[in-house]
mmCIF file with all atom_site columns, C-alpha atoms in Angstrom:
data_model
loop_
_atom_site.group_PDB
_atom_site.id
_atom_site.type_symbol
_atom_site.label_atom_id
_atom_site.label_alt_id
_atom_site.label_comp_id
_atom_site.label_asym_id
_atom_site.label_entity_id
_atom_site.label_seq_id
_atom_site.pdbx_PDB_ins_code
_atom_site.Cartn_x
_atom_site.Cartn_y
_atom_site.Cartn_z
_atom_site.occupancy
_atom_site.B_iso_or_equiv
_atom_site.pdbx_formal_charge
_atom_site.auth_seq_id
_atom_site.auth_comp_id
_atom_site.auth_asym_id
_atom_site.auth_atom_id
_atom_site.pdbx_PDB_model_num
ATOM 1   C CA . ALA A 1 1   ? 4.991  -3.903  73.875 1.00 43.00 ? 2   ALA A CA 1
ATOM 2   C CA . LYS A 1 2   ? 6.751  -7.225  74.541 1.00 46.00 ? 3   LYS A CA 1
ATOM 3   C CA . GLU A 1 3   ? 5.495  -8.592  71.181 1.00 49.00 ? 4   GLU A CA 1
ATOM 4   C CA . LEU A 1 4   ? 6.854  -5.523  69.378 1.00 43.00 ? 5   LEU A CA 1
ATOM 5   C CA . LEU A 1 5   ? 10.209 -5.785  71.147 1.00 42.00 ? 6   LEU A CA 1
ATOM 6   C CA . GLN A 1 6   ? 10.507 -9.476  70.200 1.00 46.00 ? 7   GLN A CA 1
ATOM 7   C CA . ARG A 1 7   ? 9.613  -8.667  66.582 1.00 47.00 ? 8   ARG A CA 1
ATOM 8   C CA . ILE A 1 8   ? 12.274 -5.959  66.441 1.00 51.00 ? 9   ILE A CA 1
ATOM 9   C CA . GLN A 1 9   ? 14.917 -8.311  67.844 1.00 72.00 ? 10  GLN A CA 1
ATOM 10  C CA . LEU A 1 10  ? 14.314 -11.020 65.238 1.00 81.00 ? 11  LEU A CA 1
ATOM 11  C CA . PRO A 1 11  ? 16.547 -10.684 62.172 1.00 86.00 ? 12  PRO A CA 1
ATOM 12  C CA . ARG A 1 12  ? 15.048 -9.195  59.021 1.00 86.00 ? 13  ARG A CA 1
ATOM 13  C CA . HIS A 1 13  ? 17.161 -10.975 56.377 1.00 91.00 ? 14  HIS A CA 1
ATOM 14  C CA . TYR A 1 14  ? 17.396 -14.759 55.823 1.00 94.00 ? 15  TYR A CA 1
ATOM 15  C CA . ARG A 1 15  ? 19.395 -16.904 53.414 1.00 95.00 ? 16  ARG A CA 1
ATOM 16  C CA . ILE A 1 16  ? 18.076 -20.323 52.390 1.00 97.00 ? 17  ILE A CA 1
ATOM 17  C CA . GLU A 1 17  ? 20.621 -22.646 50.779 1.00 96.00 ? 18  GLU A CA 1
ATOM 18  C CA . ARG A 1 18  ? 22.098 -26.123 50.750 1.00 96.00 ? 19  ARG A CA 1
ATOM 19  C CA . ALA A 1 19  ? 23.521 -27.071 54.146 1.00 96.00 ? 20  ALA A CA 1
ATOM 20  C CA . ASP A 1 20  ? 27.248 -27.313 54.747 1.00 94.00 ? 21  ASP A CA 1
ATOM 21  C CA . SER A 1 21  ? 28.409 -29.862 57.358 1.00 92.00 ? 22  SER A CA 1
ATOM 22  C CA . ALA A 1 22  ? 27.914 -27.492 60.327 1.00 93.00 ? 23  ALA A CA 1
ATOM 23  C CA . GLY A 1 23  ? 24.502 -26.439 59.001 1.00 94.00 ? 24  GLY A CA 1
ATOM 24  C CA . GLY A 1 24  ? 23.587 -30.088 58.518 1.00 96.00 ? 25  GLY A CA 1
ATOM 25  C CA . ALA A 1 25  ? 24.301 -30.870 62.162 1.00 96.00 ? 26  ALA A CA 1
ATOM 26  C CA . GLU A 1 26  ? 22.249 -27.844 63.266 1.00 96.00 ? 27  GLU A CA 1
ATOM 27  C CA . ALA A 1 27  ? 19.401 -28.882 60.941 1.00 97.00 ? 28  ALA A CA 1
ATOM 28  C CA . MET A 1 28  ? 19.307 -32.373 62.446 1.00 96.00 ? 29  MET A CA 1
ATOM 29  C CA . ALA A 1 29  ? 19.181 -30.863 65.952 1.00 96.00 ? 30  ALA A CA 1
ATOM 30  C CA . LEU A 1 30  ? 16.312 -28.599 64.854 1.00 96.00 ? 31  LEU A CA 1
ATOM 31  C CA . ARG A 1 31  ? 14.427 -31.568 63.378 1.00 95.00 ? 32  ARG A CA 1
ATOM 32  C CA . ARG A 1 32  ? 14.836 -33.498 66.658 1.00 95.00 ? 33  ARG A CA 1
ATOM 33  C CA . ALA A 1 33  ? 13.534 -30.479 68.593 1.00 95.00 ? 34  ALA A CA 1
ATOM 34  C CA . VAL A 1 34  ? 10.469 -30.119 66.333 1.00 94.00 ? 35  VAL A CA 1
ATOM 35  C CA . PHE A 1 35  ? 9.554  -33.704 65.439 1.00 91.00 ? 36  PHE A CA 1
ATOM 36  C CA . CYS A 1 36  ? 10.701 -35.565 68.558 1.00 91.00 ? 37  CYS A CA 1
ATOM 37  C CA . GLU A 1 37  ? 10.450 -33.161 71.478 1.00 91.00 ? 38  GLU A CA 1
ATOM 38  C CA . GLU A 1 38  ? 7.720  -30.739 70.412 1.00 90.00 ? 39  GLU A CA 1
ATOM 39  C CA . GLN A 1 39  ? 5.435  -32.944 68.286 1.00 90.00 ? 40  GLN A CA 1
ATOM 40  C CA . GLY A 1 40  ? 6.323  -36.382 69.684 1.00 87.00 ? 41  GLY A CA 1
ATOM 41  C CA . LEU A 1 41  ? 6.174  -37.986 66.204 1.00 87.00 ? 42  LEU A CA 1
ATOM 42  C CA . PHE A 1 42  ? 9.462  -39.861 66.711 1.00 90.00 ? 43  PHE A CA 1
ATOM 43  C CA . ILE A 1 43  ? 11.277 -41.150 69.768 1.00 91.00 ? 44  ILE A CA 1
ATOM 44  C CA . GLY A 1 44  ? 14.822 -39.875 70.176 1.00 90.00 ? 45  GLY A CA 1
ATOM 45  C CA . ASP A 1 45  ? 15.619 -39.102 66.527 1.00 92.00 ? 46  ASP A CA 1
ATOM 46  C CA . ASP A 1 46  ? 13.767 -38.634 63.232 1.00 92.00 ? 47  ASP A CA 1
ATOM 47  C CA . ARG A 1 47  ? 16.718 -39.658 61.051 1.00 95.00 ? 48  ARG A CA 1
ATOM 48  C CA . ASP A 1 48  ? 15.940 -42.381 58.493 1.00 95.00 ? 49  ASP A CA 1
ATOM 49  C CA . ALA A 1 49  ? 17.404 -43.963 55.353 1.00 96.00 ? 50  ALA A CA 1
ATOM 50  C CA . VAL A 1 50  ? 16.291 -40.997 53.210 1.00 96.00 ? 51  VAL A CA 1
ATOM 51  C CA . ASP A 1 51  ? 18.847 -38.818 55.014 1.00 95.00 ? 52  ASP A CA 1
ATOM 52  C CA . ASP A 1 52  ? 21.638 -40.924 53.506 1.00 96.00 ? 53  ASP A CA 1
ATOM 53  C CA . HIS A 1 53  ? 20.944 -39.519 50.030 1.00 96.00 ? 54  HIS A CA 1
ATOM 54  C CA . ALA A 1 54  ? 18.746 -36.435 50.553 1.00 97.00 ? 55  ALA A CA 1
ATOM 55  C CA . ILE A 1 55  ? 19.799 -32.866 49.867 1.00 97.00 ? 56  ILE A CA 1
ATOM 56  C CA . LEU A 1 56  ? 19.454 -30.866 53.076 1.00 98.00 ? 57  LEU A CA 1
ATOM 57  C CA . LEU A 1 57  ? 18.459 -27.207 52.807 1.00 98.00 ? 58  LEU A CA 1
ATOM 58  C CA . VAL A 1 58  ? 18.673 -24.703 55.652 1.00 98.00 ? 59  VAL A CA 1
ATOM 59  C CA . ALA A 1 59  ? 17.478 -21.197 56.495 1.00 96.00 ? 60  ALA A CA 1
ATOM 60  C CA . ARG A 1 60  ? 19.767 -18.908 58.488 1.00 96.00 ? 61  ARG A CA 1
ATOM 61  C CA . PRO A 1 61  ? 19.536 -15.252 59.428 1.00 94.00 ? 62  PRO A CA 1
ATOM 62  C CA . VAL A 1 62  ? 21.982 -12.957 57.688 1.00 92.00 ? 63  VAL A CA 1
ATOM 63  C CA . LEU A 1 63  ? 23.574 -10.800 60.359 1.00 85.00 ? 64  LEU A CA 1
ATOM 64  C CA . PRO A 1 64  ? 23.587 -6.979  60.148 1.00 81.00 ? 65  PRO A CA 1
ATOM 65  C CA . ASP A 1 65  ? 27.038 -6.917  58.512 1.00 80.00 ? 66  ASP A CA 1
ATOM 66  C CA . GLY A 1 66  ? 25.362 -8.523  55.484 1.00 77.00 ? 67  GLY A CA 1
ATOM 67  C CA . GLU A 1 67  ? 27.961 -11.290 55.215 1.00 77.00 ? 68  GLU A CA 1
ATOM 68  C CA . SER A 1 68  ? 27.890 -13.406 58.376 1.00 79.00 ? 69  SER A CA 1
ATOM 69  C CA . ILE A 1 69  ? 25.145 -15.924 58.906 1.00 85.00 ? 70  ILE A CA 1
ATOM 70  C CA . GLY A 1 70  ? 23.540 -17.011 62.137 1.00 90.00 ? 71  GLY A CA 1
ATOM 71  C CA . PRO A 1 71  ? 22.326 -20.416 63.321 1.00 94.00 ? 72  PRO A CA 1
ATOM 72  C CA . VAL A 1 72  ? 19.933 -22.647 61.387 1.00 97.00 ? 73  VAL A CA 1
ATOM 73  C CA . VAL A 1 73  ? 16.321 -21.577 62.043 1.00 96.00 ? 74  VAL A CA 1
ATOM 74  C CA . GLY A 1 74  ? 14.624 -23.744 59.403 1.00 96.00 ? 75  GLY A CA 1
ATOM 75  C CA . THR A 1 75  ? 15.274 -26.830 57.304 1.00 98.00 ? 76  THR A CA 1
ATOM 76  C CA . VAL A 1 76  ? 13.811 -29.181 54.727 1.00 98.00 ? 77  VAL A CA 1
ATOM 77  C CA . ARG A 1 77  ? 15.206 -32.145 52.813 1.00 98.00 ? 78  ARG A CA 1
ATOM 78  C CA . ILE A 1 78  ? 14.581 -33.208 49.232 1.00 98.00 ? 79  ILE A CA 1
ATOM 79  C CA . HIS A 1 79  ? 15.330 -36.431 47.419 1.00 98.00 ? 80  HIS A CA 1
ATOM 80  C CA . GLN A 1 80  ? 14.584 -38.144 44.146 1.00 97.00 ? 81  GLN A CA 1
ATOM 81  C CA . LEU A 1 81  ? 11.980 -40.917 44.551 1.00 96.00 ? 82  LEU A CA 1
ATOM 82  C CA . GLU A 1 82  ? 12.256 -42.170 40.983 1.00 95.00 ? 83  GLU A CA 1
ATOM 83  C CA . SER A 1 83  ? 13.250 -40.746 37.629 1.00 96.00 ? 84  SER A CA 1
ATOM 84  C CA . ARG A 1 84  ? 12.124 -37.090 37.529 1.00 96.00 ? 85  ARG A CA 1
ATOM 85  C CA . VAL A 1 85  ? 9.931  -37.452 40.661 1.00 98.00 ? 86  VAL A CA 1
ATOM 86  C CA . TRP A 1 86  ? 11.171 -35.635 43.762 1.00 98.00 ? 87  TRP A CA 1
ATOM 87  C CA . GLN A 1 87  ? 9.865  -35.417 47.296 1.00 98.00 ? 88  GLN A CA 1
ATOM 88  C CA . GLY A 1 88  ? 10.305 -32.880 50.061 1.00 97.00 ? 89  GLY A CA 1
ATOM 89  C CA . SER A 1 89  ? 10.062 -33.851 53.707 1.00 96.00 ? 90  SER A CA 1
ATOM 90  C CA . ARG A 1 90  ? 10.922 -32.922 57.286 1.00 95.00 ? 91  ARG A CA 1
ATOM 91  C CA . LEU A 1 91  ? 10.137 -29.224 56.840 1.00 95.00 ? 92  LEU A CA 1
ATOM 92  C CA . ALA A 1 92  ? 10.854 -27.619 60.211 1.00 96.00 ? 93  ALA A CA 1
ATOM 93  C CA . VAL A 1 93  ? 11.105 -24.032 61.433 1.00 95.00 ? 94  VAL A CA 1
ATOM 94  C CA . ALA A 1 94  ? 12.260 -23.151 64.955 1.00 96.00 ? 95  ALA A CA 1
ATOM 95  C CA . ALA A 1 95  ? 9.261  -22.200 67.100 1.00 92.00 ? 96  ALA A CA 1
ATOM 96  C CA . GLU A 1 96  ? 10.367 -18.616 67.757 1.00 90.00 ? 97  GLU A CA 1
ATOM 97  C CA . PHE A 1 97  ? 10.759 -17.987 63.992 1.00 92.00 ? 98  PHE A CA 1
ATOM 98  C CA . ARG A 1 98  ? 7.416  -19.419 62.817 1.00 88.00 ? 99  ARG A CA 1
ATOM 99  C CA . ARG A 1 99  ? 5.541  -16.174 63.368 1.00 79.00 ? 100 ARG A CA 1
ATOM 100 C CA . ILE A 1 100 ? 7.750  -14.456 60.794 1.00 79.00 ? 101 ILE A CA 1
ATOM 101 C CA . GLY A 1 101 ? 5.675  -16.378 58.269 1.00 78.00 ? 102 GLY A CA 1
ATOM 102 C CA . MET A 1 102 ? 8.097  -16.480 55.358 1.00 90.00 ? 103 MET A CA 1
ATOM 103 C CA . ILE A 1 103 ? 10.817 -18.938 56.323 1.00 95.00 ? 104 ILE A CA 1
ATOM 104 C CA . GLY A 1 104 ? 8.749  -22.063 55.634 1.00 94.00 ? 105 GLY A CA 1
ATOM 105 C CA . GLY A 1 105 ? 7.611  -20.665 52.291 1.00 94.00 ? 106 GLY A CA 1
ATOM 106 C CA . ALA A 1 106 ? 11.176 -19.776 51.308 1.00 95.00 ? 107 ALA A CA 1
ATOM 107 C CA . LEU A 1 107 ? 12.358 -23.298 52.209 1.00 97.00 ? 108 LEU A CA 1
ATOM 108 C CA . ILE A 1 108 ? 9.556  -24.765 50.085 1.00 97.00 ? 109 ILE A CA 1
ATOM 109 C CA . GLN A 1 109 ? 10.463 -22.448 47.206 1.00 97.00 ? 110 GLN A CA 1
ATOM 110 C CA . LEU A 1 110 ? 14.130 -23.444 47.285 1.00 97.00 ? 111 LEU A CA 1
ATOM 111 C CA . ALA A 1 111 ? 13.252 -27.136 47.629 1.00 97.00 ? 112 ALA A CA 1
ATOM 112 C CA . VAL A 1 112 ? 11.045 -27.217 44.534 1.00 98.00 ? 113 VAL A CA 1
ATOM 113 C CA . ARG A 1 113 ? 13.247 -24.891 42.458 1.00 97.00 ? 114 ARG A CA 1
ATOM 114 C CA . THR A 1 114 ? 16.323 -26.993 43.292 1.00 97.00 ? 115 THR A CA 1
ATOM 115 C CA . ALA A 1 115 ? 14.566 -30.209 42.263 1.00 97.00 ? 116 ALA A CA 1
ATOM 116 C CA . ASN A 1 116 ? 13.276 -28.503 39.123 1.00 96.00 ? 117 ASN A CA 1
ATOM 117 C CA . THR A 1 117 ? 16.848 -27.459 38.278 1.00 97.00 ? 118 THR A CA 1
ATOM 118 C CA . LEU A 1 118 ? 18.032 -31.053 38.803 1.00 96.00 ? 119 LEU A CA 1
ATOM 119 C CA . GLY A 1 119 ? 15.373 -32.483 36.465 1.00 95.00 ? 120 GLY A CA 1
ATOM 120 C CA . CYS A 1 120 ? 12.000 -32.732 38.165 1.00 96.00 ? 121 CYS A CA 1
ATOM 121 C CA . ASP A 1 121 ? 8.676  -33.348 36.414 1.00 97.00 ? 122 ASP A CA 1
ATOM 122 C CA . ARG A 1 122 ? 6.704  -33.947 39.637 1.00 98.00 ? 123 ARG A CA 1
ATOM 123 C CA . PHE A 1 123 ? 7.387  -32.734 43.189 1.00 98.00 ? 124 PHE A CA 1
ATOM 124 C CA . ILE A 1 124 ? 5.380  -34.118 46.105 1.00 98.00 ? 125 ILE A CA 1
ATOM 125 C CA . ALA A 1 125 ? 5.290  -33.876 49.880 1.00 97.00 ? 126 ALA A CA 1
ATOM 126 C CA . GLN A 1 126 ? 3.367  -35.508 52.703 1.00 96.00 ? 127 GLN A CA 1
ATOM 127 C CA . VAL A 1 127 ? 2.067  -32.440 54.526 1.00 95.00 ? 128 VAL A CA 1
ATOM 128 C CA . GLN A 1 128 ? 0.698  -32.353 58.070 1.00 92.00 ? 129 GLN A CA 1
ATOM 129 C CA . ALA A 1 129 ? -2.979 -31.356 57.913 1.00 94.00 ? 130 ALA A CA 1
ATOM 130 C CA . PRO A 1 130 ? -2.537 -28.016 59.767 1.00 92.00 ? 131 PRO A CA 1
ATOM 131 C CA . ASN A 1 131 ? 0.042  -26.940 57.143 1.00 92.00 ? 132 ASN A CA 1
ATOM 132 C CA . VAL A 1 132 ? -2.143 -27.660 54.096 1.00 96.00 ? 133 VAL A CA 1
ATOM 133 C CA . PRO A 1 133 ? -3.422 -24.039 53.834 1.00 94.00 ? 134 PRO A CA 1
ATOM 134 C CA . LEU A 1 134 ? 0.171  -22.750 53.612 1.00 93.00 ? 135 LEU A CA 1
ATOM 135 C CA . PHE A 1 135 ? 0.978  -25.175 50.802 1.00 96.00 ? 136 PHE A CA 1
ATOM 136 C CA . ARG A 1 136 ? -2.238 -24.288 48.955 1.00 96.00 ? 137 ARG A CA 1
ATOM 137 C CA . ARG A 1 137 ? -1.284 -20.585 49.104 1.00 95.00 ? 138 ARG A CA 1
ATOM 138 C CA . LEU A 1 138 ? 2.074  -21.592 47.591 1.00 96.00 ? 139 LEU A CA 1
ATOM 139 C CA . ASN A 1 139 ? 0.439  -23.260 44.551 1.00 97.00 ? 140 ASN A CA 1
ATOM 140 C CA . TRP A 1 140 ? 0.252  -26.862 45.731 1.00 98.00 ? 141 TRP A CA 1
ATOM 141 C CA . GLN A 1 141 ? -2.714 -29.192 45.283 1.00 98.00 ? 142 GLN A CA 1
ATOM 142 C CA . SER A 1 142 ? -3.855 -31.931 47.617 1.00 97.00 ? 143 SER A CA 1
ATOM 143 C CA . VAL A 1 143 ? -3.805 -35.306 45.861 1.00 97.00 ? 144 VAL A CA 1
ATOM 144 C CA . ARG A 1 144 ? -5.380 -37.237 48.754 1.00 97.00 ? 145 ARG A CA 1
ATOM 145 C CA . GLU A 1 145 ? -5.628 -37.408 52.523 1.00 97.00 ? 146 GLU A CA 1
ATOM 146 C CA . ILE A 1 146 ? -3.340 -39.922 54.235 1.00 95.00 ? 147 ILE A CA 1
ATOM 147 C CA . ALA A 1 147 ? -2.316 -40.912 57.759 1.00 93.00 ? 148 ALA A CA 1
ATOM 148 C CA . LEU A 1 148 ? 1.377  -40.817 58.639 1.00 90.00 ? 149 LEU A CA 1
ATOM 149 C CA . HIS A 1 149 ? 2.950  -41.371 62.063 1.00 85.00 ? 150 HIS A CA 1
ATOM 150 C CA . GLY A 1 150 ? -0.577 -41.556 63.474 1.00 86.00 ? 151 GLY A CA 1
ATOM 151 C CA . GLN A 1 151 ? -1.364 -38.022 62.288 1.00 89.00 ? 152 GLN A CA 1
ATOM 152 C CA . PRO A 1 152 ? -3.554 -36.715 59.440 1.00 94.00 ? 153 PRO A CA 1
ATOM 153 C CA . HIS A 1 153 ? -1.527 -35.612 56.418 1.00 95.00 ? 154 HIS A CA 1
ATOM 154 C CA . HIS A 1 154 ? -2.180 -34.762 52.778 1.00 97.00 ? 155 HIS A CA 1
ATOM 155 C CA . LEU A 1 155 ? -0.162 -36.045 49.865 1.00 97.00 ? 156 LEU A CA 1
ATOM 156 C CA . MET A 1 156 ? 0.376  -32.801 47.976 1.00 98.00 ? 157 MET A CA 1
ATOM 157 C CA . GLN A 1 157 ? 1.913  -31.869 44.649 1.00 98.00 ? 158 GLN A CA 1
ATOM 158 C CA . ALA A 1 158 ? 3.600  -28.603 43.647 1.00 98.00 ? 159 ALA A CA 1
ATOM 159 C CA . ASP A 1 159 ? 2.470  -26.691 40.573 1.00 97.00 ? 160 ASP A CA 1
ATOM 160 C CA . LEU A 1 160 ? 5.937  -26.661 38.953 1.00 97.00 ? 161 LEU A CA 1
ATOM 161 C CA . PRO A 1 161 ? 5.474  -23.599 36.675 1.00 96.00 ? 162 PRO A CA 1
ATOM 162 C CA . HIS A 1 162 ? 5.381  -21.509 39.879 1.00 96.00 ? 163 HIS A CA 1
ATOM 163 C CA . TYR A 1 163 ? 8.865  -22.810 40.783 1.00 97.00 ? 164 TYR A CA 1
ATOM 164 C CA . PRO A 1 164 ? 11.209 -22.130 37.851 1.00 96.00 ? 165 PRO A CA 1
ATOM 165 C CA . ALA A 1 165 ? 14.570 -23.843 37.583 1.00 96.00 ? 166 ALA A CA 1
ATOM 166 C CA . PHE A 1 166 ? 17.624 -21.771 38.454 1.00 96.00 ? 167 PHE A CA 1
ATOM 167 C CA . ALA A 1 167 ? 19.645 -20.392 35.534 1.00 95.00 ? 168 ALA A CA 1
ATOM 168 C CA . ALA A 1 168 ? 23.020 -22.052 34.928 1.00 92.00 ? 169 ALA A CA 1
ATOM 169 C CA . ASP A 1 169 ? 24.889 -19.023 36.319 1.00 93.00 ? 170 ASP A CA 1
ATOM 170 C CA . GLU A 1 170 ? 22.507 -18.447 39.235 1.00 93.00 ? 171 GLU A CA 1
ATOM 171 C CA . ALA A 1 171 ? 23.298 -19.476 42.833 1.00 92.00 ? 172 ALA A CA 1
ATOM 172 C CA . MET A 1 172 ? 20.805 -22.081 44.048 1.00 94.00 ? 173 MET A CA 1
ATOM 173 C CA . ARG A 1 173 ? 19.637 -20.150 47.077 1.00 94.00 ? 174 ARG A CA 1
ATOM 174 C CA . VAL A 1 174 ? 16.829 -17.847 48.134 1.00 93.00 ? 175 VAL A CA 1
ATOM 175 C CA . GLU A 1 175 ? 17.148 -14.601 50.101 1.00 93.00 ? 176 GLU A CA 1
ATOM 176 C CA . VAL A 1 176 ? 14.153 -13.154 51.929 1.00 91.00 ? 177 VAL A CA 1
ATOM 177 C CA . ARG A 1 177 ? 13.696 -9.979  53.928 1.00 90.00 ? 178 ARG A CA 1
ATOM 178 C CA . ARG A 1 178 ? 10.818 -9.022  56.160 1.00 83.00 ? 179 ARG A CA 1
ATOM 179 C CA . GLY A 1 179 ? 9.609  -5.479  56.666 1.00 74.00 ? 180 GLY A CA 1
ATOM 180 C CA . GLN A 1 180 ? 11.631 -2.481  55.602 1.00 52.00 ? 181 GLN A CA 1
ATOM 181 C CA . PRO A 1 181 ? 15.432 -2.839  55.256 1.00 46.00 ? 182 PRO A CA 1
#
């Protein structure tokens, strides 16, 4: 009964889009919570030089009025490594929202589609080993196993045809809903 009550209380509608300044600050706090406090991969802060030029994407619940948005519950950053090669990193979803099962996938979708829109021929990510099955379900291939921050990871590559570029008149965002409206 408690599980059902918690599921009912979680929002059903989420918007994934580029972070504004407030969303960026919330995303950085979420990354610290996940990568520093929960996983212990970094001490104090996970911020690095990539953050100076990366595009930060965030997932927020859309409140019942259909217009207002809630706090950041997921984030990922993307950046161009070299001409037409993009990378996604620091994918994080707040612990209480992971069981929804679609926020991470929606962040990945927006990340790759955004890069594709901006001129991407190859999109890669260094994925923690436990997350490899999710990426495989989302049409990614493992290029090779690697170690990063003392943890097993896979260098993975997105199958770009599954992530079409946005049309010129289309908002670069993704909306997802769980269950019945």
